[in-house]
């Protein structure tokens, strides 16, 4: 009898949490997320530039971490006026998207010994490029110690080193992302602070972690707690490297226990905001050119770009693709398009479900559990694919992620 009561209680609490979700879904539908313009997305980047910045780390949303990990390529791209921009930060599908079934020569999924589809990272032209370059290394030196090499081998060794360096430039890099509030720009709401992993332990994370740990042990509190957490002061300095000046963090300190915001309504808005880094650091693309092809173009040094260098003649440039260029520059909103975001479907279709496997012979049960390298299996595939139909606002959109990037110290 007692057991039964317990079960009933469980059932009840489950029902309630489902009901809560229902209310929250309806609220979202009542105020559907507006497509963000490039400028709005940029406002979601926290990029410390001033001599002193104040940042408050928000508690992670359920199932997420305080400090998330994601992967981006940092590569040269073409920008306005056909100029080369070094260090453009670009989303890597191989490291951030869910794995995909490996296909055999006939386009059928390969199965493992258990009859499950073999899963591989999503294709990424930039990762492939890095791999292809690396494969040019001369393998004859494997296992040979440097001090035992003869002159000819030393030359091969140096060449291998160059090849490694070149490949490394195209490889995806690990970044950390922290969700929080820029106390110098509270009106922008929740922002994302993204910085690169540093192999020499001299990066932002290496400055930040000891401070957060100290706060935790001194105050016996979570640094991100809305009541007992702390704002962080970030002191910036100019640092010169190879003749270029970079912004670098000279110190991070905590300011002491304080509420997230003096107005509980503002604090609640921030805490309840569902935005994730995937809404902000999206895969790059151009009109008529989906992210995969865009990455291919980047890998070949011919990526499309929005050219606003002549204020009287702003337009898209697609090197080597006059067809796409013409379409991009004459495009008007196509009301018959089948990628309409507002197209509503029956409520028993689960939009969150991923992946929507369309390959023959795979059913959901055969596919099994998907694992993923990145911290969260994202929506990017579902919601990041058609940024481009904001016909009135292409310039900002085309420009969004590039102008938001900044130069990290290159080591
Ligand atoms: Zn990649």
Short mmCIF file of C-alpha atoms and ligand atoms in Angstrom, two decimals:
data_model
loop_
_atom_site.label_atom_id
_atom_site.label_comp_id
_atom_site.label_asym_id
_atom_site.label_seq_id
_atom_site.Cartn_x
_atom_site.Cartn_y
_atom_site.Cartn_z
CA UNK A 1 0.00 0.00 0.00
CA UNK A 2 2.79 2.35 0.95
CA UNK A 3 4.60 1.37 -2.21
CA UNK A 4 1.53 2.25 -4.20
CA UNK A 5 1.35 5.71 -2.63
CA UNK A 6 4.96 6.25 -3.43
CA UNK A 7 4.33 5.28 -7.03
CA UNK A 8 1.40 7.61 -7.20
CA UNK A 9 3.51 10.41 -5.83
CA UNK A 10 6.13 9.75 -8.49
CA UNK A 11 3.57 9.67 -11.22
CA UNK A 12 2.19 12.93 -9.94
CA UNK A 13 5.51 14.70 -9.88
CA UNK A 14 6.27 13.46 -13.40
CA UNK A 15 2.92 14.74 -14.57
CA UNK A 16 3.66 18.08 -13.03
CA UNK A 17 7.03 18.43 -14.67
CA UNK A 18 5.46 17.55 -18.03
CA UNK A 19 2.80 20.13 -17.38
CA UNK A 20 5.43 22.70 -16.51
CA UNK A 21 7.11 21.99 -19.82
CA UNK A 22 3.82 22.43 -21.58
CA UNK A 23 3.32 25.88 -20.10
CA UNK A 24 6.85 26.86 -20.97
CA UNK A 25 6.36 25.61 -24.56
CA UNK A 26 3.20 27.64 -24.90
CA UNK A 27 4.93 30.71 -23.60
CA UNK A 28 7.65 30.26 -26.19
CA UNK A 29 5.08 29.87 -28.95
CA UNK A 30 3.23 32.96 -27.79
CA UNK A 31 6.46 34.91 -28.22
CA UNK A 32 8.37 32.99 -30.89
CA UNK A 33 12.11 33.61 -31.01
CA UNK A 34 12.79 36.33 -33.51
CA UNK A 35 15.50 35.64 -36.03
CA UNK A 36 18.46 37.60 -34.78
CA UNK A 37 20.20 40.03 -37.10
CA UNK A 38 23.97 40.01 -37.40
CA UNK A 39 24.20 42.95 -35.02
CA UNK A 40 22.00 41.18 -32.48
CA UNK A 41 24.17 38.07 -32.66
CA UNK A 42 27.30 40.17 -32.23
CA UNK A 43 25.80 41.68 -29.09
CA UNK A 44 25.82 38.16 -27.68
CA UNK A 45 29.61 37.90 -27.93
CA UNK A 46 31.46 38.86 -24.79
CA UNK A 47 34.80 40.13 -26.03
CA UNK A 48 36.90 41.80 -23.35
CA UNK A 49 38.41 44.93 -24.97
CA UNK A 50 38.29 47.69 -22.35
CA UNK A 51 41.02 48.10 -19.78
CA UNK A 52 38.65 46.73 -17.19
CA UNK A 53 35.67 44.46 -17.78
CA UNK A 54 33.22 42.97 -15.31
CA UNK A 55 31.67 39.61 -16.10
CA UNK A 56 29.26 37.45 -14.12
CA UNK A 57 29.17 33.74 -14.88
CA UNK A 58 25.61 32.37 -14.95
CA UNK A 59 24.74 28.99 -13.46
CA UNK A 60 24.61 26.39 -16.25
CA UNK A 61 21.26 25.38 -17.68
CA UNK A 62 20.17 21.87 -16.84
CA UNK A 63 22.44 19.17 -18.27
CA UNK A 64 25.12 21.68 -19.24
CA UNK A 65 28.41 22.74 -17.71
CA UNK A 66 29.73 26.04 -16.33
CA UNK A 67 32.47 25.92 -18.91
CA UNK A 68 31.55 24.23 -22.19
CA UNK A 69 33.93 22.99 -24.86
CA UNK A 70 33.46 23.40 -28.60
CA UNK A 71 35.64 23.31 -31.68
CA UNK A 72 36.31 25.91 -34.32
CA UNK A 73 38.76 26.31 -37.15
CA UNK A 74 40.84 29.47 -37.10
CA UNK A 75 41.67 30.05 -40.74
CA UNK A 76 42.14 32.73 -43.40
CA UNK A 77 39.05 33.84 -45.33
CA UNK A 78 38.24 36.42 -47.99
CA UNK A 79 36.46 39.51 -46.73
CA UNK A 80 35.19 42.84 -48.08
CA UNK A 81 37.29 44.17 -50.94
CA UNK A 82 38.67 40.67 -51.50
CA UNK A 83 41.07 41.18 -48.61
CA UNK A 84 42.39 38.20 -46.76
CA UNK A 85 41.43 38.04 -43.10
CA UNK A 86 43.59 35.79 -40.98
CA UNK A 87 42.19 34.05 -37.93
CA UNK A 88 38.55 33.81 -38.93
CA UNK A 89 36.86 31.56 -36.40
CA UNK A 90 34.61 28.98 -38.10
CA UNK A 91 32.33 26.29 -36.67
CA UNK A 92 33.59 22.73 -37.20
CA UNK A 93 30.82 20.21 -37.97
CA UNK A 94 33.06 17.17 -37.39
CA UNK A 95 33.73 18.10 -33.77
CA UNK A 96 30.44 19.82 -32.91
CA UNK A 97 27.69 17.93 -34.75
CA UNK A 98 26.34 14.48 -33.92
CA UNK A 99 28.10 11.60 -35.65
CA UNK A 100 26.60 10.31 -38.89
CA UNK A 101 26.31 6.79 -40.37
CA UNK A 102 29.26 5.76 -42.54
CA UNK A 103 28.14 4.88 -46.05
CA UNK A 104 29.62 2.15 -48.25
CA UNK A 105 30.33 2.43 -51.98
CA UNK A 106 26.64 1.94 -52.79
CA UNK A 107 25.49 4.69 -50.49
CA UNK A 108 24.25 2.18 -47.94
CA UNK A 109 25.20 2.49 -44.27
CA UNK A 110 28.02 0.23 -43.14
CA UNK A 111 27.08 -2.02 -40.25
CA UNK A 112 29.27 -3.15 -37.38
CA UNK A 113 29.38 -6.72 -35.97
CA UNK A 114 26.20 -6.03 -34.01
CA UNK A 115 24.37 -4.90 -37.10
CA UNK A 116 24.44 -1.28 -35.95
CA UNK A 117 25.39 1.47 -38.38
CA UNK A 118 29.00 2.47 -38.02
CA UNK A 119 29.13 6.11 -36.97
CA UNK A 120 31.74 8.61 -38.03
CA UNK A 121 32.20 12.35 -37.41
CA UNK A 122 30.16 14.59 -39.70
CA UNK A 123 32.18 15.55 -42.78
CA UNK A 124 34.25 18.73 -42.51
CA UNK A 125 36.29 19.99 -45.49
CA UNK A 126 38.72 21.85 -43.23
CA UNK A 127 39.42 18.80 -41.04
CA UNK A 128 39.87 16.79 -44.26
CA UNK A 129 42.31 19.36 -45.55
CA UNK A 130 44.40 19.13 -42.38
CA UNK A 131 44.44 15.34 -42.67
CA UNK A 132 45.38 15.42 -46.35
CA UNK A 133 48.31 17.74 -45.68
CA UNK A 134 49.51 15.62 -42.77
CA UNK A 135 49.47 12.49 -44.92
CA UNK A 136 52.24 14.04 -47.04
CA UNK A 137 54.71 13.48 -44.20
CA UNK A 138 57.47 11.01 -44.99
CA UNK A 139 56.75 7.99 -42.77
CA UNK A 140 60.30 6.57 -43.04
CA UNK A 141 61.39 8.43 -39.90
CA UNK A 142 58.93 6.70 -37.61
CA UNK A 143 60.76 5.44 -34.54
CA UNK A 144 64.05 7.14 -35.47
CA UNK A 145 65.44 9.36 -32.72
CA UNK A 146 66.57 12.82 -33.77
CA UNK A 147 70.11 12.39 -32.43
CA UNK A 148 70.52 9.21 -34.47
CA UNK A 149 69.47 10.79 -37.77
CA UNK A 150 71.92 11.17 -40.63
CA UNK A 151 72.04 14.38 -42.67
CA UNK A 152 69.54 13.19 -45.27
CA UNK A 153 67.14 12.12 -42.54
CA UNK A 154 67.49 15.47 -40.79
CA UNK A 155 66.35 17.19 -43.97
CA UNK A 156 63.31 14.90 -44.15
CA UNK A 157 62.67 15.58 -40.46
CA UNK A 158 62.61 19.34 -41.01
CA UNK A 159 60.30 18.90 -43.97
CA UNK A 160 57.94 16.75 -41.91
CA UNK A 161 57.92 19.45 -39.28
CA UNK A 162 56.90 22.08 -41.84
CA UNK A 163 54.13 19.80 -43.10
CA UNK A 164 52.92 19.29 -39.54
CA UNK A 165 52.83 23.04 -38.95
CA UNK A 166 50.86 23.63 -42.12
CA UNK A 167 48.37 20.87 -41.32
CA UNK A 168 47.97 22.23 -37.82
CA UNK A 169 46.83 25.58 -39.19
CA UNK A 170 43.80 23.87 -40.72
CA UNK A 171 42.93 21.67 -37.78
CA UNK A 172 39.98 22.42 -35.51
CA UNK A 173 40.95 24.11 -32.26
CA UNK A 174 39.40 23.57 -28.86
CA UNK A 175 37.63 26.57 -27.33
CA UNK A 176 35.95 27.11 -23.99
CA UNK A 177 32.63 28.92 -23.81
CA UNK A 178 31.14 30.51 -20.70
CA UNK A 179 27.60 31.86 -20.44
CA UNK A 180 27.24 35.03 -18.46
CA UNK A 181 26.44 38.72 -18.16
CA UNK A 182 28.64 41.58 -19.32
CA UNK A 183 28.13 43.96 -16.39
CA UNK A 184 29.25 46.82 -18.62
CA UNK A 185 26.44 46.07 -21.08
CA UNK A 186 23.61 44.54 -19.09
CA UNK A 187 21.05 45.56 -21.69
CA UNK A 188 22.48 42.91 -24.05
CA UNK A 189 21.36 40.17 -21.66
CA UNK A 190 23.03 36.78 -21.70
CA UNK A 191 26.36 36.67 -23.54
CA UNK A 192 28.98 34.06 -24.39
CA UNK A 193 32.65 34.37 -23.63
CA UNK A 194 34.65 32.16 -26.00
CA UNK A 195 38.38 31.66 -25.72
CA UNK A 196 40.92 29.24 -27.05
CA UNK A 197 42.50 26.37 -25.21
CA UNK A 198 46.18 27.07 -24.55
CA UNK A 199 48.61 24.17 -24.67
CA UNK A 200 51.19 26.04 -22.62
CA UNK A 201 48.76 26.56 -19.75
CA UNK A 202 48.98 30.32 -20.27
CA UNK A 203 45.48 30.90 -21.58
CA UNK A 204 42.36 32.51 -20.21
CA UNK A 205 41.19 29.30 -18.59
CA UNK A 206 44.47 28.97 -16.74
CA UNK A 207 43.99 32.44 -15.28
CA UNK A 208 40.34 31.91 -14.50
CA UNK A 209 40.22 28.49 -12.83
CA UNK A 210 42.42 29.29 -9.79
CA UNK A 211 40.29 32.37 -9.07
CA UNK A 212 37.04 30.43 -9.29
CA UNK A 213 38.44 27.68 -7.10
CA UNK A 214 39.66 30.18 -4.53
CA UNK A 215 36.26 31.84 -4.43
CA UNK A 216 34.63 28.49 -3.88
CA UNK A 217 36.85 27.54 -0.96
CA UNK A 218 36.91 30.97 0.71
CA UNK A 219 33.15 31.56 0.43
CA UNK A 220 32.00 27.94 0.37
CA UNK A 221 29.76 28.91 -2.52
CA UNK A 222 29.29 28.33 -6.23
CA UNK A 223 30.84 31.32 -8.04
CA UNK A 224 27.85 31.32 -10.43
CA UNK A 225 25.14 31.21 -7.76
CA UNK A 226 22.49 33.95 -8.32
CA UNK A 227 22.68 34.94 -4.63
CA UNK A 228 26.07 33.80 -3.40
CA UNK A 229 28.15 34.05 -6.55
CA UNK A 230 30.52 36.77 -7.61
CA UNK A 231 31.23 39.23 -10.40
CA UNK A 232 34.68 38.92 -11.95
CA UNK A 233 37.01 41.80 -12.81
CA UNK A 234 39.05 41.24 -15.95
CA UNK A 235 42.01 43.55 -16.43
CA UNK A 236 43.15 43.85 -20.04
CA UNK A 237 46.47 44.94 -21.42
CA UNK A 238 48.05 45.44 -24.82
CA UNK A 239 50.54 42.79 -25.70
CA UNK A 240 52.84 42.89 -28.69
CA UNK A 241 53.72 39.82 -30.68
CA UNK A 242 55.36 39.65 -34.10
CA UNK A 243 54.88 43.37 -34.57
CA UNK A 244 51.13 43.22 -33.93
CA UNK A 245 49.32 44.47 -30.85
CA UNK A 246 46.86 42.11 -29.23
CA UNK A 247 44.47 42.52 -26.35
CA UNK A 248 45.48 40.16 -23.59
CA UNK A 249 44.17 39.44 -20.13
CA UNK A 250 46.63 40.57 -17.51
CA UNK A 251 44.61 39.51 -14.46
CA UNK A 252 41.26 38.17 -13.31
CA UNK A 253 39.98 38.74 -9.78
CA UNK A 254 36.68 38.14 -8.03
CA UNK A 255 34.81 41.03 -6.50
CA UNK A 256 33.09 39.23 -3.64
CA UNK A 257 29.68 37.82 -2.90
CA UNK A 258 26.82 39.69 -4.55
CA UNK A 259 23.41 38.96 -6.03
CA UNK A 260 23.28 38.49 -9.78
CA UNK A 261 21.21 41.69 -10.04
CA UNK A 262 19.57 43.95 -7.48
CA UNK A 263 16.27 43.61 -9.34
CA UNK A 264 15.05 40.00 -9.00
CA UNK A 265 12.95 40.34 -12.15
CA UNK A 266 16.00 41.14 -14.26
CA UNK A 267 17.92 38.29 -12.63
CA UNK A 268 15.07 35.89 -13.38
CA UNK A 269 14.98 36.94 -17.03
CA UNK A 270 18.67 36.17 -17.38
CA UNK A 271 18.38 32.86 -15.55
CA UNK A 272 15.42 31.74 -17.65
CA UNK A 273 16.88 32.74 -21.02
CA UNK A 274 17.27 29.55 -23.08
CA UNK A 275 19.85 30.88 -25.53
CA UNK A 276 22.88 28.59 -25.99
CA UNK A 277 26.24 29.13 -27.64
CA UNK A 278 24.89 27.33 -30.69
CA UNK A 279 22.47 30.20 -31.26
CA UNK A 280 25.43 32.55 -31.40
CA UNK A 281 28.52 30.79 -32.81
CA UNK A 282 26.71 29.35 -35.79
CA UNK A 283 28.07 27.54 -38.83
CA UNK A 284 29.00 30.04 -41.53
CA UNK A 285 27.17 30.07 -44.83
CA UNK A 286 26.16 32.38 -47.66
CA UNK A 287 22.96 32.78 -49.70
CA UNK A 288 22.42 29.59 -51.70
CA UNK A 289 25.53 28.05 -50.17
CA UNK A 290 24.99 25.78 -47.16
CA UNK A 291 27.65 25.45 -44.42
CA UNK A 292 29.37 22.36 -45.90
CA UNK A 293 29.95 24.05 -49.26
CA UNK A 294 30.98 27.23 -47.51
CA UNK A 295 33.70 25.30 -45.65
CA UNK A 296 34.81 23.74 -48.95
CA UNK A 297 35.12 27.21 -50.42
CA UNK A 298 37.12 28.38 -47.39
CA UNK A 299 39.41 25.39 -47.76
CA UNK A 300 40.03 26.40 -51.39
CA UNK A 301 40.48 30.08 -50.52
CA UNK A 302 37.41 31.15 -52.52
CA UNK A 303 34.74 31.69 -49.88
CA UNK A 304 31.91 34.10 -50.72
CA UNK A 305 31.80 37.37 -48.82
CA UNK A 306 29.64 40.44 -48.41
CA UNK A 307 31.48 43.35 -49.98
CA UNK A 308 30.55 46.65 -48.37
CA UNK A 309 33.82 48.39 -49.19
CA UNK A 310 31.96 50.64 -51.65
CA UNK A 311 29.04 52.17 -49.78
CA UNK A 312 27.19 52.75 -53.08
CA UNK A 313 27.63 49.23 -54.30
CA UNK A 314 27.28 46.74 -51.49
CA UNK A 315 26.95 43.24 -52.85
CA UNK A 316 27.80 39.57 -52.46
CA UNK A 317 30.92 38.22 -54.12
CA UNK A 318 31.17 34.50 -54.92
CA UNK A 319 34.62 33.84 -56.43
CA UNK A 320 34.24 31.29 -59.23
CA UNK A 321 30.46 31.00 -58.76
CA UNK A 322 28.79 33.66 -60.95
CA UNK A 323 25.52 31.72 -60.77
CA UNK A 324 25.29 31.97 -57.00
CA UNK A 325 26.58 35.53 -57.04
CA UNK A 326 23.84 36.65 -59.42
CA UNK A 327 21.19 34.85 -57.39
CA UNK A 328 22.46 36.30 -54.12
CA UNK A 329 22.39 39.84 -55.47
CA UNK A 330 18.95 39.67 -57.07
CA UNK A 331 17.29 37.65 -54.38
CA UNK A 332 13.92 38.64 -53.05
CA UNK A 333 12.00 36.84 -50.42
CA UNK A 334 10.47 33.79 -52.04
CA UNK A 335 7.06 33.20 -50.57
CA UNK A 336 6.88 29.73 -52.07
CA UNK A 337 10.10 28.63 -50.42
CA UNK A 338 9.76 25.35 -48.60
CA UNK A 339 12.11 26.31 -45.82
CA UNK A 340 9.64 28.64 -44.18
CA UNK A 341 10.42 28.85 -40.47
CA UNK A 342 6.83 29.60 -39.63
CA UNK A 343 5.48 26.49 -41.32
CA UNK A 344 3.55 24.78 -38.56
CA UNK A 345 3.19 21.06 -38.14
CA UNK A 346 1.12 18.74 -35.99
CA UNK A 347 2.11 18.81 -32.35
CA UNK A 348 2.89 15.06 -32.23
CA UNK A 349 5.88 15.48 -34.53
CA UNK A 350 8.90 15.78 -32.31
CA UNK A 351 10.91 18.64 -33.74
CA UNK A 352 13.74 18.11 -31.32
CA UNK A 353 14.35 14.57 -32.48
CA UNK A 354 17.72 14.14 -34.10
CA UNK A 355 18.84 12.83 -36.43
CA UNK A 356 16.08 12.66 -38.99
CA UNK A 357 17.54 9.69 -40.75
CA UNK A 358 16.53 9.66 -44.37
CA UNK A 359 18.93 7.04 -45.63
CA UNK A 360 17.24 3.84 -46.78
CA UNK A 361 17.10 0.90 -44.43
CA UNK A 362 17.72 2.82 -41.26
CA UNK A 363 15.05 3.11 -38.71
CA UNK A 364 15.37 4.89 -35.46
CA UNK A 365 15.73 1.67 -33.49
CA UNK A 366 18.55 0.45 -35.72
CA UNK A 367 20.42 3.67 -35.38
CA UNK A 368 20.76 3.30 -31.65
CA UNK A 369 22.35 5.80 -29.37
CA UNK A 370 24.32 8.66 -30.79
CA UNK A 371 27.40 9.80 -29.03
CA UNK A 372 29.10 13.10 -29.58
CA UNK A 373 32.43 14.78 -29.04
CA UNK A 374 31.10 18.17 -28.15
CA UNK A 375 29.49 19.02 -24.86
CA UNK A 376 25.99 19.08 -26.20
CA UNK A 377 24.37 17.49 -29.20
CA UNK A 378 23.11 20.50 -30.91
CA UNK A 379 20.31 21.89 -32.85
CA UNK A 380 22.61 23.52 -35.27
CA UNK A 381 21.69 21.11 -38.01
CA UNK A 382 18.06 21.89 -37.53
CA UNK A 383 18.05 25.59 -36.95
CA UNK A 384 21.27 26.92 -38.38
CA UNK A 385 20.65 26.07 -41.97
CA UNK A 386 18.79 29.02 -43.37
CA UNK A 387 20.07 32.19 -41.91
CA UNK A 388 20.07 33.87 -45.21
CA UNK A 389 16.53 34.85 -45.98
CA UNK A 390 16.53 38.10 -44.08
CA UNK A 391 16.41 39.87 -47.41
CA UNK A 392 16.46 43.37 -46.01
CA UNK A 393 19.42 42.74 -43.84
CA UNK A 394 22.01 40.73 -45.69
CA UNK A 395 24.89 43.00 -44.99
CA UNK A 396 24.76 42.56 -41.27
CA UNK A 397 24.13 38.88 -41.55
CA UNK A 398 26.93 38.30 -43.99
CA UNK A 399 29.24 40.20 -41.80
CA UNK A 400 28.14 38.99 -38.43
CA UNK A 401 30.59 36.41 -37.34
CA UNK A 402 33.65 37.90 -38.93
CA UNK A 403 33.52 41.30 -37.30
CA UNK A 404 32.85 39.68 -33.96
CA UNK A 405 36.02 37.67 -34.04
CA UNK A 406 39.06 39.08 -32.44
CA UNK A 407 42.64 38.16 -32.34
CA UNK A 408 43.72 35.94 -29.53
CA UNK A 409 47.39 35.92 -28.86
CA UNK A 410 48.59 33.31 -31.31
CA UNK A 411 50.19 31.07 -28.72
ZN1 LIG B 1 36.51 20.57 -38.90
#
